[in-house]
Amino acid sequence: MKIFVAGIATETNTFSPIPTGLADFHLARTLDESAIVSCGGVAAIAAACAADGHVFIHGLLGFAEPAGLTTRPAYESLREELLQQLVATGPVDVVLLLLHGAMVADGYEDCEADLGACVRTAVGDGCVIGMELDLHAHMDQRLLDVADLIITYKEYPHVDINERALELYALALKTAQGLVKPTMALEDCRMVGLYSTFREPMRGFVQRMTALEQSPGVLSVSFCHGFPWGDVPHCGSKMLVVTDDAPGQAARLARQLAQEIFALREAARLPSIGLEAAMTRAQTGAARPTVVADQSDNAGGGAPSDATFALRWLFEHGVRQAGTAFMYDPEVVKLAFVAGEGAKLKVRLGGKTDALSGAPLDLQVRVHGLARSYLHEFPQQDGPPIDVPVGDVAVLECAGVYIILSSRRSQCFSFRVFQDFGLDGLDIYIPKSTNHFMSGFAAMAGEVIHMAAPGAIPPVMQQIPYQRFDPSGHWPWVDGAAMPGTAA
């Protein structure tokens, strides 16, 4: 069989002031390029095709760090290139689209549904279209109407990207061979929130979904957590079930599981505490090292990643032996490379992108370390880590506090970046991340604190200034919201 693999992916924070343009996309048109920009799952699919004797066709893969709206020219030009490649390839049996699910462009509130519709027009109804999505996706019937199969990651942090890609590949092949006939059902969970699968009750719920996939007729079960900072009408958590030619079974199971997760809503909520409480606890606690997640300045959710609130607190309280990563400040990175390792210089750090980033810090610093074109690892539970390009990196030291700067915006996934610069003996680590940091920090942490400091992506849902999404009838705005599957 001929299998075409492609995708255009970014997670759009519609409140972010940072536009996503064509230059922000890491583009891959070959497997070698995919390895460099770490296009999730494509290498695993290519290897499976080779092992099974199928023809693997590499289409355009484009991935951009989460930010604000993608520009119309950027999305349309990437979409056109992908479609032209697909048409030029000739008839294919399967199209696998590796997407995010929360991409919004100027004029397109659901890029994935638009792209899927265009692909369907290009290949016709006889071709199988499968989609792998991040679980922080937006989803409604429009997407189900253009795809034969949709699977989301099950884990948050997303340590199962390759597993889900191979699951999609296997089910798409069975569909193309006529061995199964996927039928999908989607149920609105009437929830908006963040739910870590590294802790209970979500750990058990993931295991339940996996076990249900062994039941007769059930092909796949996905809990789509949703992306809270995407202000689109279909925002929110959804339950997706794929069955084998059994739409009634899919609808019943999706509703049942939506009701189950709704009942777990309070226990599943990712806890966060304010800056003062979080930093005081980190300073005075006995557990070392202490990891404090700066959730509100997470580039992985579209934040600028140059907020100074936590750093200012450290300096004002005389805290030493602390470090943070990644702060986005390409101008200061350039200065550090000009000065060289070991040099001392004055910098105006952070607070440049938006008022929600706070005021810049004027500091006398020492250049502790430098690295060109640094690849930051994102640990995976199955297979090697994914390498995330963060551009040039400079590490500055000021009064016993170490600040890791990057020239490209990225959240901090792994403790490895501190180890690479000899900073594995600090007392306090502050990764700018909401929850993905857990895959790389949980094992080494004496204590983990999720901090809701000021910033562009507050982890408190009620603080999100929605205009297009109506949260009424959804938890946590209305705790007595109607259960999924009942009248609102």
PDB file of C-alpha atoms in Angstrom, residues 291-450:
ATOM      1  CA  VAL A 291      10.935  22.142  41.446  1.00  0.00           C
ATOM      2  CA  VAL A 292       8.575  25.103  40.972  1.00  0.00           C
ATOM      3  CA  ALA A 293       6.707  25.133  37.667  1.00  0.00           C
ATOM      4  CA  ASP A 294       6.182  28.633  36.294  1.00  0.00           C
ATOM      5  CA  GLN A 295       2.951  27.594  34.601  1.00  0.00           C
ATOM      6  CA  SER A 296       1.735  31.034  33.550  1.00  0.00           C
ATOM      7  CA  ASP A 297       4.799  31.755  31.397  1.00  0.00           C
ATOM      8  CA  ASN A 298       4.876  28.475  29.507  1.00  0.00           C
ATOM      9  CA  ALA A 299       5.903  28.942  25.870  1.00  0.00           C
ATOM     10  CA  GLY A 300       4.277  25.568  25.233  1.00  0.00           C
ATOM     11  CA  GLY A 301       0.926  27.245  25.792  1.00  0.00           C
ATOM     12  CA  GLY A 302       1.747  30.351  23.767  1.00  0.00           C
ATOM     13  CA  ALA A 303       3.156  32.567  26.538  1.00  0.00           C
ATOM     14  CA  PRO A 304       6.069  34.894  25.697  1.00  0.00           C
ATOM     15  CA  SER A 305       8.362  33.032  28.135  1.00  0.00           C
ATOM     16  CA  ASP A 306      10.050  36.257  29.232  1.00  0.00           C
ATOM     17  CA  ALA A 307       8.118  36.940  32.455  1.00  0.00           C
ATOM     18  CA  THR A 308      10.264  38.210  35.321  1.00  0.00           C
ATOM     19  CA  PHE A 309       7.997  37.727  38.353  1.00  0.00           C
ATOM     20  CA  ALA A 310       9.655  34.604  39.784  1.00  0.00           C
ATOM     21  CA  LEU A 311      13.172  35.923  39.135  1.00  0.00           C
ATOM     22  CA  ARG A 312      12.387  39.223  40.808  1.00  0.00           C
ATOM     23  CA  TRP A 313      11.100  37.333  43.862  1.00  0.00           C
ATOM     24  CA  LEU A 314      14.340  35.346  44.094  1.00  0.00           C
ATOM     25  CA  PHE A 315      16.499  38.475  43.990  1.00  0.00           C
ATOM     26  CA  GLU A 316      14.321  40.432  46.418  1.00  0.00           C
ATOM     27  CA  HIS A 317      14.445  37.591  48.959  1.00  0.00           C
ATOM     28  CA  GLY A 318      18.145  36.843  48.559  1.00  0.00           C
ATOM     29  CA  VAL A 319      17.629  33.277  47.377  1.00  0.00           C
ATOM     30  CA  ARG A 320      20.723  31.573  46.005  1.00  0.00           C
ATOM     31  CA  GLN A 321      21.363  28.190  44.390  1.00  0.00           C
ATOM     32  CA  ALA A 322      18.352  28.541  42.124  1.00  0.00           C
ATOM     33  CA  GLY A 323      17.910  28.266  38.367  1.00  0.00           C
ATOM     34  CA  THR A 324      15.266  28.793  35.703  1.00  0.00           C
ATOM     35  CA  ALA A 325      14.784  27.780  32.046  1.00  0.00           C
ATOM     36  CA  PHE A 326      13.975  28.791  29.393  1.00  0.00           C
ATOM     37  CA  MET A 327      13.705  32.582  29.374  1.00  0.00           C
ATOM     38  CA  TYR A 328      13.200  33.934  25.879  1.00  0.00           C
ATOM     39  CA  ASP A 329      15.462  36.927  25.247  1.00  0.00           C
ATOM     40  CA  PRO A 330      17.301  36.640  21.917  1.00  0.00           C
ATOM     41  CA  GLU A 331      18.908  40.087  22.235  1.00  0.00           C
ATOM     42  CA  VAL A 332      20.553  39.235  25.544  1.00  0.00           C
ATOM     43  CA  VAL A 333      21.628  35.883  24.099  1.00  0.00           C
ATOM     44  CA  LYS A 334      23.437  37.771  21.323  1.00  0.00           C
ATOM     45  CA  LEU A 335      25.162  40.014  23.870  1.00  0.00           C
ATOM     46  CA  ALA A 336      26.284  37.009  25.872  1.00  0.00           C
ATOM     47  CA  PHE A 337      27.873  35.400  22.801  1.00  0.00           C
ATOM     48  CA  VAL A 338      29.652  38.634  21.943  1.00  0.00           C
ATOM     49  CA  ALA A 339      30.991  38.946  25.502  1.00  0.00           C
ATOM     50  CA  GLY A 340      31.986  35.277  25.733  1.00  0.00           C
ATOM     51  CA  GLU A 341      31.951  32.696  28.484  1.00  0.00           C
ATOM     52  CA  GLY A 342      33.170  34.014  31.827  1.00  0.00           C
ATOM     53  CA  ALA A 343      32.579  37.654  30.893  1.00  0.00           C
ATOM     54  CA  LYS A 344      30.653  40.092  33.065  1.00  0.00           C
ATOM     55  CA  LEU A 345      28.135  42.476  31.553  1.00  0.00           C
ATOM     56  CA  LYS A 346      25.061  44.545  32.303  1.00  0.00           C
ATOM     57  CA  VAL A 347      21.790  43.395  30.766  1.00  0.00           C
ATOM     58  CA  ARG A 348      18.152  44.410  30.709  1.00  0.00           C
ATOM     59  CA  LEU A 349      16.520  41.004  30.979  1.00  0.00           C
ATOM     60  CA  GLY A 350      12.994  39.863  30.129  1.00  0.00           C
ATOM     61  CA  GLY A 351       9.739  41.765  30.330  1.00  0.00           C
ATOM     62  CA  LYS A 352       9.965  42.815  26.684  1.00  0.00           C
ATOM     63  CA  THR A 353       7.042  41.140  24.936  1.00  0.00           C
ATOM     64  CA  ASP A 354       3.892  42.059  26.824  1.00  0.00           C
ATOM     65  CA  ALA A 355       2.639  43.785  29.975  1.00  0.00           C
ATOM     66  CA  LEU A 356       1.794  40.318  31.331  1.00  0.00           C
ATOM     67  CA  SER A 357       5.528  39.551  31.338  1.00  0.00           C
ATOM     68  CA  GLY A 358       6.242  42.142  34.054  1.00  0.00           C
ATOM     69  CA  ALA A 359       8.990  44.750  34.079  1.00  0.00           C
ATOM     70  CA  PRO A 360      12.519  44.051  32.762  1.00  0.00           C
ATOM     71  CA  LEU A 361      15.297  43.319  35.238  1.00  0.00           C
ATOM     72  CA  ASP A 362      18.479  45.405  35.088  1.00  0.00           C
ATOM     73  CA  LEU A 363      21.223  43.023  36.213  1.00  0.00           C
ATOM     74  CA  GLN A 364      24.977  42.678  36.464  1.00  0.00           C
ATOM     75  CA  VAL A 365      25.613  39.120  35.271  1.00  0.00           C
ATOM     76  CA  ARG A 366      28.370  36.659  34.497  1.00  0.00           C
ATOM     77  CA  VAL A 367      28.194  34.451  31.400  1.00  0.00           C
ATOM     78  CA  HIS A 368      28.268  30.948  32.853  1.00  0.00           C
ATOM     79  CA  GLY A 369      27.884  28.967  29.628  1.00  0.00           C
ATOM     80  CA  LEU A 370      27.019  29.143  25.922  1.00  0.00           C
ATOM     81  CA  ALA A 371      25.737  26.667  23.326  1.00  0.00           C
ATOM     82  CA  ARG A 372      24.924  27.141  19.645  1.00  0.00           C
ATOM     83  CA  SER A 373      21.839  25.447  18.131  1.00  0.00           C
ATOM     84  CA  TYR A 374      20.980  23.625  21.333  1.00  0.00           C
ATOM     85  CA  LEU A 375      18.649  20.612  21.151  1.00  0.00           C
ATOM     86  CA  HIS A 376      16.549  20.217  24.284  1.00  0.00           C
ATOM     87  CA  GLU A 377      15.292  16.737  25.043  1.00  0.00           C
ATOM     88  CA  PHE A 378      11.650  15.851  25.681  1.00  0.00           C
ATOM     89  CA  PRO A 379      11.706  12.419  27.404  1.00  0.00           C
ATOM     90  CA  GLN A 380       9.393   9.720  26.034  1.00  0.00           C
ATOM     91  CA  GLN A 381       8.269   6.567  27.801  1.00  0.00           C
ATOM     92  CA  ASP A 382       8.836   4.396  24.736  1.00  0.00           C
ATOM     93  CA  GLY A 383      11.978   5.056  22.747  1.00  0.00           C
ATOM     94  CA  PRO A 384      14.495   7.883  22.705  1.00  0.00           C
ATOM     95  CA  PRO A 385      13.627  11.444  23.739  1.00  0.00           C
ATOM     96  CA  ILE A 386      12.396  13.932  21.181  1.00  0.00           C
ATOM     97  CA  ASP A 387      14.940  16.673  20.458  1.00  0.00           C
ATOM     98  CA  VAL A 388      13.427  20.158  20.503  1.00  0.00           C
ATOM     99  CA  PRO A 389      15.463  22.916  18.799  1.00  0.00           C
ATOM    100  CA  VAL A 390      15.589  26.022  21.005  1.00  0.00           C
ATOM    101  CA  GLY A 391      18.172  28.013  19.084  1.00  0.00           C
ATOM    102  CA  ASP A 392      21.250  29.449  20.777  1.00  0.00           C
ATOM    103  CA  VAL A 393      21.432  29.186  24.563  1.00  0.00           C
ATOM    104  CA  ALA A 394      23.195  31.429  27.060  1.00  0.00           C
ATOM    105  CA  VAL A 395      23.392  30.762  30.784  1.00  0.00           C
ATOM    106  CA  LEU A 396      23.777  33.822  33.008  1.00  0.00           C
ATOM    107  CA  GLU A 397      24.583  33.900  36.718  1.00  0.00           C
ATOM    108  CA  CYS A 398      23.548  36.726  39.028  1.00  0.00           C
ATOM    109  CA  ALA A 399      23.843  36.579  42.828  1.00  0.00           C
ATOM    110  CA  GLY A 400      23.732  32.785  42.882  1.00  0.00           C
ATOM    111  CA  VAL A 401      20.767  32.552  40.512  1.00  0.00           C
ATOM    112  CA  TYR A 402      21.270  30.884  37.120  1.00  0.00           C
ATOM    113  CA  ILE A 403      19.119  31.981  34.170  1.00  0.00           C
ATOM    114  CA  ILE A 404      19.059  29.845  31.028  1.00  0.00           C
ATOM    115  CA  LEU A 405      18.121  31.953  28.010  1.00  0.00           C
ATOM    116  CA  SER A 406      17.144  30.750  24.543  1.00  0.00           C
ATOM    117  CA  SER A 407      16.933  32.524  21.195  1.00  0.00           C
ATOM    118  CA  ARG A 408      13.833  30.481  20.279  1.00  0.00           C
ATOM    119  CA  ARG A 409      10.833  30.191  22.545  1.00  0.00           C
ATOM    120  CA  SER A 410      10.415  26.790  24.194  1.00  0.00           C
ATOM    121  CA  GLN A 411       9.121  25.416  27.418  1.00  0.00           C
ATOM    122  CA  CYS A 412      11.507  23.460  29.627  1.00  0.00           C
ATOM    123  CA  PHE A 413      10.887  19.719  29.353  1.00  0.00           C
ATOM    124  CA  SER A 414      13.925  18.186  30.975  1.00  0.00           C
ATOM    125  CA  PHE A 415      16.434  18.493  33.813  1.00  0.00           C
ATOM    126  CA  ARG A 416      19.064  17.584  31.225  1.00  0.00           C
ATOM    127  CA  VAL A 417      19.559  21.250  30.237  1.00  0.00           C
ATOM    128  CA  PHE A 418      20.732  22.079  33.765  1.00  0.00           C
ATOM    129  CA  GLN A 419      23.005  19.035  33.787  1.00  0.00           C
ATOM    130  CA  ASP A 420      24.526  20.042  30.456  1.00  0.00           C
ATOM    131  CA  PHE A 421      25.716  23.296  32.031  1.00  0.00           C
ATOM    132  CA  GLY A 422      26.916  21.735  35.302  1.00  0.00           C
ATOM    133  CA  LEU A 423      23.922  22.988  37.301  1.00  0.00           C
ATOM    134  CA  ASP A 424      22.689  19.709  38.767  1.00  0.00           C
ATOM    135  CA  GLY A 425      23.412  20.691  42.377  1.00  0.00           C
ATOM    136  CA  LEU A 426      20.999  23.606  42.860  1.00  0.00           C
ATOM    137  CA  ASP A 427      18.330  23.784  45.551  1.00  0.00           C
ATOM    138  CA  ILE A 428      15.494  25.269  43.490  1.00  0.00           C
ATOM    139  CA  TYR A 429      14.652  24.745  39.813  1.00  0.00           C
ATOM    140  CA  ILE A 430      12.002  26.822  38.030  1.00  0.00           C
ATOM    141  CA  PRO A 431      11.081  25.346  34.639  1.00  0.00           C
ATOM    142  CA  LYS A 432       8.757  27.531  32.569  1.00  0.00           C
ATOM    143  CA  SER A 433       6.241  24.782  31.876  1.00  0.00           C
ATOM    144  CA  THR A 434       2.716  23.807  32.858  1.00  0.00           C
ATOM    145  CA  ASN A 435       3.072  20.048  33.222  1.00  0.00           C
ATOM    146  CA  HIS A 436       5.365  18.626  30.514  1.00  0.00           C
ATOM    147  CA  PHE A 437       8.349  19.256  32.789  1.00  0.00           C
ATOM    148  CA  MET A 438       7.178  16.298  34.886  1.00  0.00           C
ATOM    149  CA  SER A 439       8.529  13.817  32.321  1.00  0.00           C
ATOM    150  CA  GLY A 440      12.044  15.142  32.910  1.00  0.00           C
ATOM    151  CA  PHE A 441      11.981  16.465  36.494  1.00  0.00           C
ATOM    152  CA  ALA A 442       9.683  14.180  38.513  1.00  0.00           C
ATOM    153  CA  ALA A 443      12.328  11.545  39.212  1.00  0.00           C
ATOM    154  CA  MET A 444      14.891  14.001  40.613  1.00  0.00           C
ATOM    155  CA  ALA A 445      12.573  16.327  42.570  1.00  0.00           C
ATOM    156  CA  GLY A 446      12.290  16.322  46.336  1.00  0.00           C
ATOM    157  CA  GLU A 447       9.071  18.296  45.920  1.00  0.00           C
ATOM    158  CA  VAL A 448       7.135  19.632  42.934  1.00  0.00           C
ATOM    159  CA  ILE A 449       5.117  22.861  43.216  1.00  0.00           C
ATOM    160  CA  HIS A 450       2.771  24.063  40.461  1.00  0.00           C
TER     161      HIS A 450
END
